[in-house]
Short mmCIF file of C-alpha atoms in Angstrom, two decimals:
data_model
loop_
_atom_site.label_atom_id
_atom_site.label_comp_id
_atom_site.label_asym_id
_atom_site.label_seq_id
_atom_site.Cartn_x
_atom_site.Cartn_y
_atom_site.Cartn_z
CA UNK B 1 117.79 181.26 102.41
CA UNK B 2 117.68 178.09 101.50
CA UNK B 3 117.52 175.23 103.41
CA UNK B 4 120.36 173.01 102.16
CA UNK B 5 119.98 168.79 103.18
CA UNK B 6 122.84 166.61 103.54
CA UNK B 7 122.77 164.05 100.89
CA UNK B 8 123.04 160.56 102.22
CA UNK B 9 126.08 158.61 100.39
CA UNK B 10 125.15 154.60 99.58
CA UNK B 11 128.09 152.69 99.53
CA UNK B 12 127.54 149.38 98.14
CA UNK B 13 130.00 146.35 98.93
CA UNK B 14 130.84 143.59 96.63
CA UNK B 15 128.08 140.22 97.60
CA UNK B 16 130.36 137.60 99.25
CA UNK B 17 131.03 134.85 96.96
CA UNK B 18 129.29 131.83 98.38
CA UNK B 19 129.69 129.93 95.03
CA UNK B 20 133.24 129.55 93.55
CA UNK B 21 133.08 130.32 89.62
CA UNK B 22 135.42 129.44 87.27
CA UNK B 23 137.11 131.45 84.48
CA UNK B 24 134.32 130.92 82.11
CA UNK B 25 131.91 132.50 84.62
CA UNK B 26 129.56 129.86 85.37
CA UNK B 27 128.89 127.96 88.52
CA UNK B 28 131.47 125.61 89.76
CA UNK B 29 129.79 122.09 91.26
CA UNK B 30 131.29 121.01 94.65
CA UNK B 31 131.72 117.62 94.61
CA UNK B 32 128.93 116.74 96.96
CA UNK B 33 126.49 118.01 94.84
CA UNK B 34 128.20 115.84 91.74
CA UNK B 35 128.33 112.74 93.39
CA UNK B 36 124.70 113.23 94.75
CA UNK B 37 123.08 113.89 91.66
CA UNK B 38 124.68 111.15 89.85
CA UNK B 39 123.44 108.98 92.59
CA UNK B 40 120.04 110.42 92.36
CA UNK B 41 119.38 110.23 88.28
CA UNK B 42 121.15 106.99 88.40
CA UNK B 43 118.74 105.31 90.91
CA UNK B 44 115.68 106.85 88.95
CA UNK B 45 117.35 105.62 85.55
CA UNK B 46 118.02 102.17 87.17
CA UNK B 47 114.16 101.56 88.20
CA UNK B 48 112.94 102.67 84.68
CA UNK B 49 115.48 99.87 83.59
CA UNK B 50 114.08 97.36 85.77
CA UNK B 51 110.33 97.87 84.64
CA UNK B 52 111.21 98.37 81.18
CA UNK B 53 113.34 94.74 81.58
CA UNK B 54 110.46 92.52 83.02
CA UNK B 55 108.00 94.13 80.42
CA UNK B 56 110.05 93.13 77.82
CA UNK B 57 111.43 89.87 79.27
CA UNK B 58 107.70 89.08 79.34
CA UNK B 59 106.68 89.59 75.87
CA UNK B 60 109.30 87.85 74.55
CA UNK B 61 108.08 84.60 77.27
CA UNK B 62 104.69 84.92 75.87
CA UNK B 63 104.75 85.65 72.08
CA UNK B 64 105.44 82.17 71.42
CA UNK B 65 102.52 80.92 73.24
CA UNK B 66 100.72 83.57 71.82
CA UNK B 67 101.35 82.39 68.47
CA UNK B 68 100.26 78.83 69.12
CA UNK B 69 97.00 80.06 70.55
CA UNK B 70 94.01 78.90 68.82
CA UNK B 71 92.68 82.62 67.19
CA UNK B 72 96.26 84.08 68.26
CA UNK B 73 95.83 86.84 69.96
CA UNK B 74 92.37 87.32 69.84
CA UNK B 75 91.58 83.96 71.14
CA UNK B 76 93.54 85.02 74.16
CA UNK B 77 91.58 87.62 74.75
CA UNK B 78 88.06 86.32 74.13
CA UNK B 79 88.29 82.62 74.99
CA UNK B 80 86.44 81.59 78.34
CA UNK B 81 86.87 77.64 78.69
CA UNK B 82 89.02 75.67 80.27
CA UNK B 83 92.96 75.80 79.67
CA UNK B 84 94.64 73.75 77.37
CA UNK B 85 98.12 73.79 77.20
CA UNK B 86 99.50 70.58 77.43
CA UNK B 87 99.08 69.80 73.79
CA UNK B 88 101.26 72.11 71.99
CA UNK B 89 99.74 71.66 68.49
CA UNK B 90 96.02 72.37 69.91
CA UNK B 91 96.07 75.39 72.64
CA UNK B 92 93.66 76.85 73.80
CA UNK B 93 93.53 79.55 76.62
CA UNK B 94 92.08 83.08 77.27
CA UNK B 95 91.63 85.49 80.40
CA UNK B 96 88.46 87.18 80.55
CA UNK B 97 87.38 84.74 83.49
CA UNK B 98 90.64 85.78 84.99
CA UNK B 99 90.16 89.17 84.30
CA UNK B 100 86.50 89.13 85.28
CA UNK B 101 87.53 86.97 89.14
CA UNK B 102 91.20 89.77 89.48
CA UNK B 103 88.51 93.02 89.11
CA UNK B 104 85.47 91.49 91.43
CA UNK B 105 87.56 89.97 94.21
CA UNK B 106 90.00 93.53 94.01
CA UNK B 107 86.45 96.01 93.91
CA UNK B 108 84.97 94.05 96.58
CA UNK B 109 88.23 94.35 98.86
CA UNK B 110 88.41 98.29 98.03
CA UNK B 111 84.71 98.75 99.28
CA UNK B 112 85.16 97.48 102.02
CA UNK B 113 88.59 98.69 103.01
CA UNK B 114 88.44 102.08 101.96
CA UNK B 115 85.58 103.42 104.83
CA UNK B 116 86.91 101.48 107.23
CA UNK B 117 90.87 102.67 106.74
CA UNK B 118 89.52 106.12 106.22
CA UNK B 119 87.84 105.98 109.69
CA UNK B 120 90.97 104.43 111.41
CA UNK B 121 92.53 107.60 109.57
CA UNK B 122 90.81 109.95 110.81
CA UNK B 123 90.55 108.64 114.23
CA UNK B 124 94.12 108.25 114.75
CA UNK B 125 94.81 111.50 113.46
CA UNK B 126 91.92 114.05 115.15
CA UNK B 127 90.51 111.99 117.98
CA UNK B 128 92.39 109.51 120.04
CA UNK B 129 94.27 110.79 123.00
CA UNK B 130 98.32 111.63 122.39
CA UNK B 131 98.99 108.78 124.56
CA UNK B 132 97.12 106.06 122.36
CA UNK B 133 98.02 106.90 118.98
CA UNK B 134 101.33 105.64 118.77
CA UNK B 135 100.17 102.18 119.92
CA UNK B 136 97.36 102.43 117.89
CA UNK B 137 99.73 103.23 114.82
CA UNK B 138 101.68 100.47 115.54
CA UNK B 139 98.55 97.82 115.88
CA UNK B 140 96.98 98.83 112.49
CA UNK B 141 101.01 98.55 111.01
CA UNK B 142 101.43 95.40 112.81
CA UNK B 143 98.19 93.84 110.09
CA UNK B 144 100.84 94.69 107.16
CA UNK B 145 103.78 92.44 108.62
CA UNK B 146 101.44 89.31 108.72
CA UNK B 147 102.64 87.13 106.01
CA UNK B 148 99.45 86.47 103.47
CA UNK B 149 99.74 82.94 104.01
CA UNK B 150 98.51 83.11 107.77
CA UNK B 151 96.05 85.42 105.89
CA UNK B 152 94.90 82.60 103.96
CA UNK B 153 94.93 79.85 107.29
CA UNK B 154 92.45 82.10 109.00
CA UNK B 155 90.13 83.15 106.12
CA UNK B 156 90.29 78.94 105.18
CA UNK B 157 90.28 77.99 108.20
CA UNK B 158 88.28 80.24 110.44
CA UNK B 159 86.65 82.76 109.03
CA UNK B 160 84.96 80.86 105.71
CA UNK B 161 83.44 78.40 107.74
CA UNK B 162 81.86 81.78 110.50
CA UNK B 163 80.47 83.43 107.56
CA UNK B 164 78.42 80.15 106.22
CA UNK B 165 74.90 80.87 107.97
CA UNK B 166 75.32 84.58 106.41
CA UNK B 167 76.09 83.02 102.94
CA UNK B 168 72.86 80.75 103.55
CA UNK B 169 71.35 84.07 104.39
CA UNK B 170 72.06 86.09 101.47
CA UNK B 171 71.29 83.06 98.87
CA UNK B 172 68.17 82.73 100.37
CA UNK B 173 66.40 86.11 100.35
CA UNK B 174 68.91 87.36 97.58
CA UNK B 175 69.76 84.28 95.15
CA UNK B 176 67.91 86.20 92.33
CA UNK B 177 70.26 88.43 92.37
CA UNK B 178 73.35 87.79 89.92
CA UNK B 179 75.88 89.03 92.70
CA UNK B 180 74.41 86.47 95.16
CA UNK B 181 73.31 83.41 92.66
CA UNK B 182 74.67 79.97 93.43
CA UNK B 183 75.51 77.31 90.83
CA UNK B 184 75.61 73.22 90.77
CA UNK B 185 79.23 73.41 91.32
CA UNK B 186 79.21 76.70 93.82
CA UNK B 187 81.76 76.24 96.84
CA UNK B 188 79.97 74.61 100.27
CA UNK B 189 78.43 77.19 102.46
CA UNK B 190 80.11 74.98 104.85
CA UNK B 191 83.79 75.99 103.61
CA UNK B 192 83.15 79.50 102.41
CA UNK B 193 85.77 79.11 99.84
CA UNK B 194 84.13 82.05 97.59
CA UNK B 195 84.99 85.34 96.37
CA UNK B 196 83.20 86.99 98.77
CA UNK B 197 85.39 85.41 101.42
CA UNK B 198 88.43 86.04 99.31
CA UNK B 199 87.50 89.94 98.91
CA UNK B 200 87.44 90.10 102.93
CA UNK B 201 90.43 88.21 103.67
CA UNK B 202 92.01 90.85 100.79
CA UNK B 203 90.34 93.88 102.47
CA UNK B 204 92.05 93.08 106.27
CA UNK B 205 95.37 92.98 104.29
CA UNK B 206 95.38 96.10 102.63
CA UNK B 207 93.70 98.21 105.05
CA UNK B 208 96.48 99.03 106.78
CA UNK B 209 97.93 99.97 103.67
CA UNK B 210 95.20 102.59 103.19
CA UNK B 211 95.01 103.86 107.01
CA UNK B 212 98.53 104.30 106.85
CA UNK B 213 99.24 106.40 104.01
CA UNK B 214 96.28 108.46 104.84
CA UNK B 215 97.01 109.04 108.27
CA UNK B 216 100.31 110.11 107.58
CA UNK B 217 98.77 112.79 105.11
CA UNK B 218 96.17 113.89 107.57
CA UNK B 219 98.47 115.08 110.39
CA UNK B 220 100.51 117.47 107.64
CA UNK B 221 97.14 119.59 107.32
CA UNK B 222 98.43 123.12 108.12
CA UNK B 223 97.78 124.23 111.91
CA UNK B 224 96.30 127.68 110.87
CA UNK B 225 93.93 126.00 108.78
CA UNK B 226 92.90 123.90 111.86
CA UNK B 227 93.34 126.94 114.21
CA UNK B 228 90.84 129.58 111.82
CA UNK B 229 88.08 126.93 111.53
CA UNK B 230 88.39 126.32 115.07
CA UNK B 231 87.81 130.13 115.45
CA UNK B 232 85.19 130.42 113.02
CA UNK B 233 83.66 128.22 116.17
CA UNK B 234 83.67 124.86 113.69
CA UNK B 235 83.19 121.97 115.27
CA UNK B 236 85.68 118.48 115.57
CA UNK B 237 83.68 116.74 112.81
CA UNK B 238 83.71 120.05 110.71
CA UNK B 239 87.21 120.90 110.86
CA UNK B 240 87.77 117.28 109.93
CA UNK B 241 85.43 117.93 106.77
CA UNK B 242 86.37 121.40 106.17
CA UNK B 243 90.56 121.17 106.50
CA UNK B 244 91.70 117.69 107.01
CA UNK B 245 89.74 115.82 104.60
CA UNK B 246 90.35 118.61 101.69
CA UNK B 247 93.87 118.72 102.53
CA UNK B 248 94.84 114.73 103.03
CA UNK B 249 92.45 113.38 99.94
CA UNK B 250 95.56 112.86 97.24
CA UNK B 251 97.10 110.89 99.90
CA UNK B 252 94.02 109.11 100.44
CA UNK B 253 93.52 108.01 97.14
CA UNK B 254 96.89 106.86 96.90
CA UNK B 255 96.79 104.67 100.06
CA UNK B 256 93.97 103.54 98.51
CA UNK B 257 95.76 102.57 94.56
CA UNK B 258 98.66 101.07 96.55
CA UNK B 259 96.02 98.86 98.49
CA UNK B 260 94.65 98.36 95.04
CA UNK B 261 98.08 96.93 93.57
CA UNK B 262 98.51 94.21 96.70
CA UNK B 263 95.18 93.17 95.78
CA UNK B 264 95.56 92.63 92.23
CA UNK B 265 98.58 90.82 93.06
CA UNK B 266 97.98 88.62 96.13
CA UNK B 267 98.61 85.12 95.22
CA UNK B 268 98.94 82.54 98.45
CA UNK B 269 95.52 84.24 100.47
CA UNK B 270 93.19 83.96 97.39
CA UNK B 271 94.73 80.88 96.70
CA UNK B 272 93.61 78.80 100.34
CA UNK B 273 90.43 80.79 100.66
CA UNK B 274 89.13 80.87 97.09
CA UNK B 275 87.86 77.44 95.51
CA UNK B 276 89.47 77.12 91.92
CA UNK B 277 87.17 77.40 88.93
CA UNK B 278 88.23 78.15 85.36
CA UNK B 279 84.21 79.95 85.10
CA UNK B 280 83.50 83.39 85.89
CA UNK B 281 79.70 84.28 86.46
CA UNK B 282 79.49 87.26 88.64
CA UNK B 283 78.69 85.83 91.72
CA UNK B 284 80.37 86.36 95.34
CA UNK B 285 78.96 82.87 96.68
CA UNK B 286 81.06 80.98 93.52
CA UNK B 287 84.60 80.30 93.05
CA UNK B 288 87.36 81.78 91.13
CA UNK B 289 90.48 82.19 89.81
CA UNK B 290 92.76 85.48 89.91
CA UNK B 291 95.64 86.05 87.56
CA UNK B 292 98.05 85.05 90.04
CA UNK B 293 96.59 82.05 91.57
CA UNK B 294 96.02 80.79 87.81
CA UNK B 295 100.09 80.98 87.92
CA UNK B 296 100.37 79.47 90.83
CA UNK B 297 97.90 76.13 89.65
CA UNK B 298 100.44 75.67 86.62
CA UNK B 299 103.58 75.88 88.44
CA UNK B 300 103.73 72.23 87.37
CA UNK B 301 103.84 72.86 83.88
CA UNK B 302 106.54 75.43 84.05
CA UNK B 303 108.91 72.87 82.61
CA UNK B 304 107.99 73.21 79.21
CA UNK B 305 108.44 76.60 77.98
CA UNK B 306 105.32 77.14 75.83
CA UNK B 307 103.10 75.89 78.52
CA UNK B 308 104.51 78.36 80.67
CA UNK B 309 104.13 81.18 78.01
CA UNK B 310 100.25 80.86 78.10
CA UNK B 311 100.81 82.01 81.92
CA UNK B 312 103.55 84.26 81.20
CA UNK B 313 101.17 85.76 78.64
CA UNK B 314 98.54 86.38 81.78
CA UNK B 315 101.30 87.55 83.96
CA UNK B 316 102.03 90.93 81.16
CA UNK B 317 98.10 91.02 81.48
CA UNK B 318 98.34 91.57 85.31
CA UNK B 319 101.37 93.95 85.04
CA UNK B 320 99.95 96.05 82.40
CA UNK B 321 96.87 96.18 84.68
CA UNK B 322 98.71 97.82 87.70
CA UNK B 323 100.88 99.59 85.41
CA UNK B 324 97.52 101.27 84.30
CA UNK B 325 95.96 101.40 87.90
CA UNK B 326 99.18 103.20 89.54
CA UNK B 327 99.10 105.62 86.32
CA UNK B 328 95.19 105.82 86.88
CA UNK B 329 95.75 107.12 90.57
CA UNK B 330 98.79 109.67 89.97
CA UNK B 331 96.33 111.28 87.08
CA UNK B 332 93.52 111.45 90.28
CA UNK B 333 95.89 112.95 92.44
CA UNK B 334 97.75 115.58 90.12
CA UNK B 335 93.91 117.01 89.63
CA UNK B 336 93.15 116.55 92.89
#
């Protein structure tokens, strides 16, 4: 006989409604979710509107000077001598030596940031004490409320001036060297007023940038990955190379882009620690001028319209140029 097994009944029950419908059958939005997405596309719409506005308010500033330009637009970008834009009917201006001073004075900040914010990082993140890293965070945070003009007192004022033996120093045993060659009209040793003073004063003010950002990426590296190299009997320095650095490198790099932007944009540092010169030949121990202190010079002329153009025209250089490094860095962090 048989053995005969009760069969086990399923009774399913309707799934609670959690989202009202209505009678077309899709998904009815609450209000919340309305208001907050309007909010949300509207704020993203609104900064798109803002860039898109001072690009184009830009152009239109610095067509006209464009068009006066000796060689038009060419001539702006090719000519390297001094400005002239007083004269209306005979213009003449360019930026490659404003290119060439914005790109040395920015590289030479970066180089020496970058190691030294990534070991602040690091530090803060994997080997100070619990007690000491909240102070710590708050002395390296406390370098990016300094206004840039007190910046620009002490690298003028104090820190020019310390480096002058080391300037003497490097033109004498490396003066052959374009980087390090010094010309009749080269700042004074005495004043330090150079770009490699200017690239130091740059690289204390956007350190904290870098630390900072990467730091705050650092301490998000998963605990099991932490916890398995630990177990794998990986030491402090390896886990660090192994699981934190891996993990917190996007964020690194942008720290690092962002610090890149205040560079290529600092106007009132560069502008007290850097000796103006309308030449660009290379060299840390010479002067310069930067996109924005060039701006800054002509402020002056500003009342006249196609004067100002010619430095409106350098301004759309300067914002095309971050536009291009902040596009740069999101391309190096989505293939991280």
């Amino acid at each position: 006989m048989a053995n005969s097994e009760p069969t086990a009944t399923v009774t399913t029950s309707p799934a609670p409604e959690d989202t009202p419908t209505n009678p077309s059958g899709t998904a009815k939005r609450r209000p919340g979710d309305v208001i907050s997405s309007t909010l949300s596309t509207g704020a993203g719409a609104l900064i798109v509107v803002l860039v898109a506005a001072i690009g184009l308010f830009l152009l239109w500033r610095a067509v006209p000077a464009l068009a006066r330009n000796e060689d038009g637009l060419w001539g702006f970008l090719t000519f390297t001598g001094q400005w002239q834009t007083s004269n209306l009917d005979e213009m003449q201006f360019g930026i490659p030596n404003l290119l060439g001073v914005t790109v040395l004075i920015s590289i030479v900040a970066l180089v020496i940031a970058m190691p030294v914010a990534l070991g602040v990082a690091i530090f803060l993140s994997n080997y100070a004490p619990k007690r000491a890293v909240r102070p710590l965070g708050y002395l390296v945070d406390i370098l990016a409320a300094v206004p840039s003009i007190v910046y620009g007192l002490w690298g003028w004022q104090v820190l020019g001036p310390a480096l002058s033996n080391f300037y003497a120093w490097l033109e004498e045993h490396l003066g052959w060297f374009f980087l390090f060659a010094t010309y009749d009209n080269s700042p004074s040793f005495a004043t330090g007023r150079n770009i490699f003073t200017g690239g130091i004063v740059l690289a204390v003010m956007i350190l904290p940038i870098i630390a900072a950002t990467a730091r705050e990426v650092f301490v998000q590296t998963p605990p099991a990955q932490i916890e398995a190299a630990l177990a794998l009997g990986a030491t402090r320095w390896e886990v660090v190379r192994m699981t934190v650095l891996p993990f917190g490198l996007s964020g690194y790099i942008s720290g690092s882009m962002l610090g890149l932007g205040r560079a290529l944009g600092e106007t009132m540092a560069l502008y007290m620690v850097v000796s103006p010169s309308s030449e660009f030949r290379f060299s840390l121990l010479d002067g310069g001028t930067t996109f924005a202190t060039a701006i800054a010079n002509a402020a002056p002329e500003f009342n006249n319209d196609i004067s100002a153009g010619a430095y409106i025209a350098a301004g759309l250089v300067l914002f095309i140029l971050t536009f291009a490094v902040n596009s740069i860095a999101r391309a190096l962090v989505a293939k991280k």
